[in-house]
Coordinates of C-alpha atoms and ligand atoms in Angstrom, one line a residue:
M1 CA 17.5 27.3 5.6
K2 CA 20.4 24.9 5.7
I3 CA 22.7 23.0 3.3
I4 CA 23.5 19.4 3.7
G5 CA 26.4 17.8 1.9
P6 CA 28.5 16.8 0.1
F7 CA 27.3 13.3 -0.7
S8 CA 29.2 10.9 -3.0
Q9 CA 25.9 10.2 -4.7
I10 CA 22.4 11.5 -4.5
I11 CA 19.9 9.1 -6.0
T12 CA 17.0 11.5 -6.8
M13 CA 14.4 9.0 -8.2
Q14 CA 13.4 11.8 -10.4
N15 CA 12.3 11.4 -14.1
L16 CA 11.3 7.8 -13.8
P17 CA 8.0 6.4 -15.0
I18 CA 5.4 5.6 -12.4
K19 CA 4.7 2.2 -14.0
G20 CA 6.7 -0.6 -15.5
A21 CA 10.3 -2.0 -15.6
L22 CA 13.3 0.2 -14.8
Q23 CA 17.0 -0.2 -15.5
D24 CA 19.7 1.2 -13.3
E25 CA 21.0 3.3 -16.2
Q26 CA 17.8 5.3 -15.9
L27 CA 18.6 6.4 -12.3
E28 CA 19.5 10.1 -12.0
I29 CA 22.6 10.3 -9.9
I30 CA 24.1 13.6 -8.7
T31 CA 27.7 13.0 -7.8
D32 CA 29.3 15.1 -5.0
G33 CA 26.0 16.9 -4.6
A34 CA 24.4 18.8 -1.8
L35 CA 20.9 19.9 -0.9
L36 CA 19.4 23.2 0.2
I37 CA 16.6 22.6 2.7
G38 CA 14.0 24.9 4.3
E39 CA 10.8 24.5 6.2
G40 CA 11.0 20.8 6.0
K41 CA 11.3 20.7 2.2
I42 CA 14.0 20.2 -0.4
L43 CA 14.5 23.6 -2.0
A44 CA 17.3 22.9 -4.5
N45 CA 20.2 20.6 -5.2
G46 CA 23.6 21.3 -6.6
N47 CA 27.3 21.5 -5.9
L48 CA 28.2 22.3 -2.3
N49 CA 30.4 25.3 -3.0
E50 CA 27.9 26.8 -5.4
L51 CA 25.0 26.4 -3.0
Q52 CA 27.1 28.0 -0.2
S53 CA 27.9 31.0 -2.3
Q54 CA 24.4 31.3 -3.6
Y55 CA 22.9 31.1 -0.1
P56 CA 25.6 32.5 2.3
Q57 CA 23.0 32.9 5.1
A58 CA 22.3 29.1 5.2
F59 CA 24.0 27.0 7.8
T60 CA 25.9 24.0 6.4
E61 CA 25.5 20.5 7.9
L62 CA 28.8 19.0 6.6
I63 CA 28.9 15.4 5.7
E64 CA 32.5 14.3 6.4
E65 CA 32.6 10.8 5.1
P66 CA 31.5 9.2 1.7
M67 CA 27.8 8.7 1.7
V68 CA 25.0 7.8 -0.7
L69 CA 21.7 9.7 -0.2
L70 CA 18.3 8.2 -0.9
P71 CA 14.8 9.4 -0.3
G72 CA 13.4 8.0 3.0
F73 CA 11.6 4.7 2.5
I74 CA 7.8 4.5 2.6
D75 CA 6.4 1.4 4.1
S76 CA 2.9 1.4 2.7
H77 CA 1.5 -1.7 4.5
T78 CA 2.0 -2.6 8.1
H79 CA 0.1 -4.0 11.1
I80 CA 2.6 -2.8 13.8
C81 CA -0.1 -1.8 16.4
F82 CA -0.8 -5.1 18.3
G83 CA -0.5 -6.8 21.6
G84 CA 1.1 -10.1 22.3
S85 CA 3.3 -12.3 20.2
R86 CA 2.7 -15.2 17.8
S87 CA 6.0 -17.1 18.2
L88 CA 4.0 -20.2 19.0
D89 CA 2.2 -20.0 15.6
Y90 CA 5.6 -19.6 13.9
A91 CA 7.0 -22.7 15.7
M92 CA 3.9 -24.7 15.0
R93 CA 3.9 -23.7 11.3
N94 CA 7.6 -24.7 11.0
A95 CA 6.7 -28.0 12.7
G96 CA 4.4 -28.7 9.8
K97 CA 1.0 -27.8 11.4
T98 CA -1.6 -26.4 9.1
Y99 CA -3.4 -23.1 9.2
L100 CA -6.5 -24.8 10.7
E101 CA -4.5 -26.8 13.3
I102 CA -2.8 -23.5 14.4
A103 CA -6.2 -21.8 14.6
K104 CA -7.6 -24.7 16.6
A105 CA -4.7 -24.4 19.1
G106 CA -5.7 -20.8 19.7
G107 CA -3.3 -19.1 17.1
G108 CA -4.0 -17.1 14.0
I109 CA -5.4 -13.6 13.6
W110 CA -8.0 -14.2 16.3
S111 CA -5.3 -14.7 18.9
S112 CA -3.8 -11.3 18.1
V113 CA -7.3 -9.9 18.4
Q114 CA -7.6 -11.2 21.9
T115 CA -4.2 -10.0 23.0
T116 CA -4.7 -6.6 21.4
R117 CA -8.1 -6.2 23.0
A118 CA -6.6 -7.1 26.4
A119 CA -3.8 -4.6 26.0
T120 CA -4.1 -1.1 27.5
E121 CA -3.6 1.9 25.3
G122 CA -0.3 2.5 27.1
E123 CA 0.9 -1.0 26.4
L124 CA -0.1 -0.7 22.7
L125 CA 1.7 2.6 22.5
L126 CA 4.9 1.2 23.9
G127 CA 4.9 -1.6 21.3
I128 CA 4.0 0.6 18.4
M129 CA 6.7 3.2 19.3
S130 CA 9.4 0.6 19.5
R131 CA 8.6 -0.6 16.0
I132 CA 8.2 2.9 14.6
D133 CA 11.6 4.0 16.2
R134 CA 13.3 1.0 14.7
H135 CA 11.8 1.7 11.3
V136 CA 12.9 5.4 11.4
K137 CA 16.4 4.4 12.4
E138 CA 16.5 2.1 9.4
G139 CA 15.4 4.9 7.0
V140 CA 11.7 4.4 6.8
T141 CA 10.2 7.9 7.2
T142 CA 6.5 7.2 6.2
I143 CA 4.7 4.3 7.7
E144 CA 1.1 3.1 7.0
I145 CA -0.4 1.3 10.0
K146 CA -3.6 -0.8 10.0
S147 CA -6.1 -1.5 12.7
G148 CA -7.8 -4.9 12.4
Y149 CA -6.9 -6.6 15.7
G150 CA -9.7 -4.8 17.5
L151 CA -12.8 -5.9 15.4
S152 CA -15.2 -4.2 17.9
M153 CA -16.2 -0.5 18.2
E154 CA -14.2 -0.1 21.4
S155 CA -11.1 -1.9 20.3
E156 CA -10.9 -0.5 16.7
L157 CA -11.2 2.9 18.3
K158 CA -8.4 2.0 20.8
M159 CA -6.1 0.9 18.0
L160 CA -6.7 4.0 15.8
R161 CA -6.4 6.4 18.7
T162 CA -3.1 4.7 19.7
I163 CA -1.8 5.3 16.1
Q164 CA -3.0 8.9 16.3
L165 CA -1.2 9.3 19.7
A166 CA 2.0 7.6 18.3
Q167 CA 2.1 10.4 15.7
E168 CA 2.7 12.9 18.5
H169 CA 5.8 10.9 19.5
T170 CA 7.5 10.5 16.1
P171 CA 8.7 12.8 13.4
A172 CA 7.8 10.1 10.8
T173 CA 4.5 10.4 8.9
L174 CA 2.0 7.8 10.0
I175 CA -0.9 6.8 7.7
P176 CA -3.6 5.0 9.6
T177 CA -5.9 2.5 7.8
C178 CA -9.1 0.8 9.1
L179 CA -8.9 -2.9 8.6
A180 CA -11.9 -3.9 10.6
A181 CA -12.7 -6.2 7.6
H182 CA -9.7 -8.4 8.5
I183 CA -11.8 -11.4 9.6
K184 CA -15.3 -11.6 11.1
P185 CA -14.7 -11.7 14.8
K186 CA -15.9 -14.9 16.5
D187 CA -18.0 -13.0 19.0
F188 CA -20.0 -11.0 16.3
E189 CA -23.6 -12.1 16.2
G190 CA -24.4 -12.3 12.6
D191 CA -22.8 -13.4 9.3
E192 CA -20.1 -11.8 7.1
Q193 CA -22.6 -9.6 5.3
Q194 CA -24.0 -8.2 8.6
Y195 CA -20.5 -7.6 9.9
L196 CA -19.5 -5.6 6.8
N197 CA -22.7 -3.6 7.2
W198 CA -21.9 -2.9 10.8
I199 CA -18.5 -1.5 9.7
L200 CA -20.2 0.7 7.1
L201 CA -23.1 1.9 9.2
E202 CA -21.6 2.1 12.7
L203 CA -17.8 2.0 12.7
L204 CA -16.8 4.1 9.7
P205 CA -19.0 7.1 10.5
R206 CA -17.5 7.2 14.0
L207 CA -13.9 7.0 12.6
Q208 CA -14.8 10.0 10.3
E209 CA -16.3 11.9 13.2
E210 CA -13.1 11.4 15.3
K211 CA -10.9 12.0 12.2
L212 CA -9.0 8.8 12.9
T213 CA -8.5 7.6 9.4
S214 CA -9.3 8.2 5.8
R215 CA -8.4 4.7 4.5
V216 CA -10.3 1.4 4.5
D217 CA -8.8 -2.0 3.8
I218 CA -10.4 -5.5 3.4
F219 CA -8.9 -9.0 3.4
I220 CA -10.5 -10.9 0.5
E221 CA -9.7 -14.6 0.9
E222 CA -11.5 -17.9 1.5
T223 CA -10.7 -17.6 5.2
A224 CA -11.8 -13.9 5.4
F225 CA -14.3 -12.1 3.1
S226 CA -15.7 -13.2 -0.3
K227 CA -15.2 -11.2 -3.5
T228 CA -19.0 -10.9 -3.9
L229 CA -19.4 -9.2 -0.5
S230 CA -16.3 -7.1 -0.9
V231 CA -17.4 -5.2 -4.0
P232 CA -20.4 -3.4 -2.5
F233 CA -18.4 -2.9 0.7
L234 CA -15.5 -1.2 -1.0
L235 CA -17.8 0.9 -3.2
A236 CA -19.8 2.1 -0.2
A237 CA -16.6 3.0 1.7
A238 CA -15.3 4.9 -1.4
A239 CA -18.6 6.7 -1.7
M240 CA -18.2 7.8 2.0
G241 CA -14.9 9.4 0.9
F242 CA -12.4 6.7 2.1
Q243 CA -9.4 5.8 0.1
I244 CA -9.7 2.0 -0.4
T245 CA -7.1 -0.8 -0.5
V246 CA -7.3 -4.6 -0.6
H247 CA -5.4 -7.6 0.8
A248 CA -5.6 -9.5 -2.5
D249 CA -4.5 -12.8 -4.1
Q250 CA -2.5 -13.9 -1.1
F251 CA -3.4 -17.6 -1.3
T252 CA -6.1 -17.7 -4.0
A253 CA -6.2 -15.5 -7.2
G254 CA -9.0 -13.2 -8.3
S255 CA -9.4 -10.6 -5.6
S256 CA -7.0 -8.2 -7.2
L257 CA -9.7 -8.0 -10.0
V258 CA -12.1 -6.7 -7.3
A259 CA -9.5 -4.1 -6.3
V260 CA -9.2 -3.0 -10.0
E261 CA -13.0 -3.0 -10.5
C262 CA -13.4 -0.8 -7.4
N263 CA -10.5 1.5 -8.4
A264 CA -8.6 0.8 -5.2
A265 CA -5.4 2.7 -4.5
S266 CA -3.6 -0.5 -4.2
A267 CA -3.9 -4.3 -4.2
D268 CA -1.5 -5.8 -1.7
H269 CA 0.1 -9.3 -1.5
L270 CA -0.4 -10.9 -5.0
E271 CA 1.6 -14.1 -4.3
A272 CA -1.2 -16.0 -6.1
S273 CA -1.8 -13.6 -9.0
G274 CA -1.9 -15.1 -12.5
E275 CA -1.8 -13.7 -16.0
T276 CA -5.4 -12.3 -15.8
E277 CA -4.8 -10.5 -12.6
I278 CA -1.4 -9.1 -13.7
A279 CA -2.9 -7.8 -17.0
A280 CA -5.8 -6.2 -15.1
L281 CA -3.5 -4.5 -12.6
A282 CA -1.2 -3.3 -15.4
A283 CA -4.1 -1.7 -17.2
S284 CA -5.3 0.1 -14.0
E285 CA -4.4 2.9 -11.7
T286 CA -4.2 0.4 -8.8
V287 CA -0.7 0.0 -7.4
A288 CA 0.5 -3.6 -7.1
T289 CA 2.1 -3.9 -3.7
V290 CA 4.2 -6.9 -3.0
L291 CA 5.0 -8.0 0.6
P292 CA 8.2 -10.1 0.7
G293 CA 8.2 -10.2 4.5
A294 CA 5.0 -12.3 4.5
S295 CA 6.6 -14.8 2.0
L296 CA 9.7 -15.0 4.3
G297 CA 7.5 -15.4 7.4
L298 CA 5.3 -18.1 5.9
G299 CA 8.0 -19.8 3.9
M300 CA 6.2 -19.4 0.7
H301 CA 7.1 -18.1 -2.8
F302 CA 7.3 -14.3 -3.5
A303 CA 4.7 -12.4 -5.4
P304 CA 5.6 -12.3 -9.2
A305 CA 7.2 -8.9 -9.0
R306 CA 9.2 -9.4 -12.2
K307 CA 6.1 -10.3 -14.2
L308 CA 4.1 -7.4 -12.7
L309 CA 6.8 -4.9 -13.7
D310 CA 7.3 -6.4 -17.2
A311 CA 3.5 -6.2 -17.7
G312 CA 3.6 -2.5 -16.9
C313 CA 2.3 -2.4 -13.3
C314 CA 3.3 0.2 -10.7
V315 CA 5.0 -2.1 -8.1
A316 CA 5.5 -1.0 -4.5
I317 CA 7.3 -3.0 -1.9
A318 CA 6.1 -3.0 1.7
S319 CA 6.9 -5.0 4.9
D320 CA 3.4 -6.3 6.0
W321 CA 5.1 -6.2 9.5
N322 CA 2.7 -8.1 11.7
P323 CA 2.9 -10.5 14.6
G324 CA 1.7 -13.5 12.6
S325 CA 3.0 -13.9 9.1
A326 CA 5.7 -11.2 8.9
P327 CA 7.3 -10.7 12.4
Q328 CA 10.7 -9.5 11.1
G329 CA 9.9 -6.0 9.9
D330 CA 13.3 -5.2 8.2
L331 CA 11.9 -3.6 5.0
L332 CA 15.3 -3.1 3.3
M333 CA 16.4 -6.7 3.9
Q334 CA 13.1 -8.1 2.6
A335 CA 13.3 -5.9 -0.5
A336 CA 16.9 -7.0 -1.2
M337 CA 15.8 -10.7 -0.9
L338 CA 12.9 -10.0 -3.2
G339 CA 15.2 -8.4 -5.7
A340 CA 17.6 -11.3 -5.7
F341 CA 14.9 -13.9 -6.2
E342 CA 12.7 -12.0 -8.6
K343 CA 15.6 -10.4 -10.5
L344 CA 14.8 -6.8 -9.9
S345 CA 17.1 -3.9 -10.7
A346 CA 18.2 -1.6 -7.9
A347 CA 16.1 1.1 -9.6
E348 CA 13.0 -1.1 -9.4
V349 CA 13.6 -2.0 -5.8
F350 CA 14.3 1.7 -4.8
A351 CA 11.2 2.9 -6.8
G352 CA 9.1 0.3 -5.0
L353 CA 10.3 1.6 -1.6
T354 CA 9.9 5.3 -2.5
F355 CA 7.8 7.1 -5.1
R356 CA 5.8 4.1 -6.2
A357 CA 5.0 3.3 -2.6
A358 CA 4.0 7.0 -2.2
Q359 CA 1.6 6.4 -5.2
S360 CA 0.0 3.5 -3.4
L361 CA -0.9 5.9 -0.6
R362 CA -1.6 8.7 -3.1
L363 CA 1.0 10.9 -1.4
E364 CA 2.2 13.6 -3.8
H365 CA 5.3 15.2 -2.4
T366 CA 7.3 12.5 -0.9
G367 CA 9.6 9.7 -2.2
K368 CA 11.9 11.7 -4.5
I369 CA 14.8 14.1 -3.9
V370 CA 13.3 16.9 -5.9
A371 CA 12.6 20.6 -5.1
G372 CA 9.2 20.9 -3.3
F373 CA 9.3 17.4 -1.9
A374 CA 9.5 16.6 1.8
A375 CA 13.2 16.5 3.1
D376 CA 12.8 12.9 4.2
L377 CA 16.2 11.5 3.5
Q378 CA 18.6 8.7 4.5
A379 CA 22.3 8.3 3.9
Y380 CA 24.4 5.1 3.7
P381 CA 28.1 4.9 4.5
T382 CA 29.3 4.0 1.0
K383 CA 30.4 5.7 -2.2
D384 CA 28.3 3.5 -4.5
Y385 CA 24.5 2.9 -4.3
R386 CA 24.9 -0.6 -5.5
D387 CA 26.5 -1.6 -2.2
I388 CA 23.1 -1.1 -0.5
L389 CA 21.3 -4.1 -2.0
Y390 CA 24.5 -6.0 -2.4
Q391 CA 24.8 -6.2 1.4
Q392 CA 21.2 -7.5 1.4
G393 CA 19.9 -5.3 4.1
K394 CA 22.9 -5.4 6.5
L395 CA 24.2 -2.0 5.4
K396 CA 21.9 0.5 7.2
P397 CA 21.7 4.2 6.9
T398 CA 23.8 6.0 9.5
K399 CA 22.0 9.3 9.0
V400 CA 18.2 9.9 8.6
W401 CA 16.4 13.2 8.3
V402 CA 12.6 13.7 8.5
G403 CA 11.5 17.1 7.3
G404 CA 15.1 18.1 7.1
E405 CA 15.8 17.4 10.8
A406 CA 18.3 14.8 11.7
V407 CA 16.8 12.0 13.8
Ligands
ZN1 ZN1 -1.3 -7.2 5.7

């Protein structure tokens, strides 16, 4: 057991509703507080002196400067396992080229598939570890990571095995997701329906056998898979025991309704969601995950986070960190930008990065500073939590703990 403290403020994220709008006044703030930690979990919080006298055997990790403590962030949507770069796509897009022109010039998702297929497991591991390490240093202690640049048995297995291997090299919690339904690969002999059947009949049983993932994602969009094909695919994956999630409403509206209909854990993107989609999400258990990093990367408007919250949705904020549309990967900076443009309270932004993101992954004991929860924590060198978003992502945590251990 150990005691960490004192902190100027501990923002516990406790006693907040899982859905809907939040005001900063609702935040529970413990001033000059400390935590008792044991076996990777938070055991108690309170005043430093009181904890020390109650638990005289516990070692104290003294915090010697004013700091604000938050739960570690949860990035519930990333594609950080990939080979190559798409800087040429980025330059072409900013030179006014269309999606189709970029694809014809050899860019787009298919180019990441080719470079990822060509990469060795060792090369993939180096890339993924550099991104994981940066995320952990910036306070992100749980990271979802998708496959989806393999799109063949061999290469999807390679990606998911690399993610599994990465878990041995980081204290952060990694959540792997199969996104073989990203696009139909150009070299698959058959149509979209046959490709989705191949995933269900061949790939997913193999992933279960090797215990590589328990989550399945699909990109529903005019350039990827149709709503009609996606419903039976998602229901079949769910029936196999997979947690399901959807890339929804990124460019055209309607696919979040599929996510709701199939009771997906989350519907992610939502830049194009309209009133119907927002109302359906609000009435469901499906978390509405917004991805400001993709809007910044593509130079397009943000998802309607304000409307989603006001309608009563559970809104999570994730990075979508990927080589094509969201290469930057700074989750806090992206969330701060989203907050400024969408007029979100700090409570709403922090909820979206912590316990509401945990809900999108159906993780139960992470994302709050509460007894029994994982001691995944991050501390910022300031006395006032409002400085964190005020500095728009430039103020970084200077201390991060995963399972109570400093990293
Ligand atoms: Zn994505």
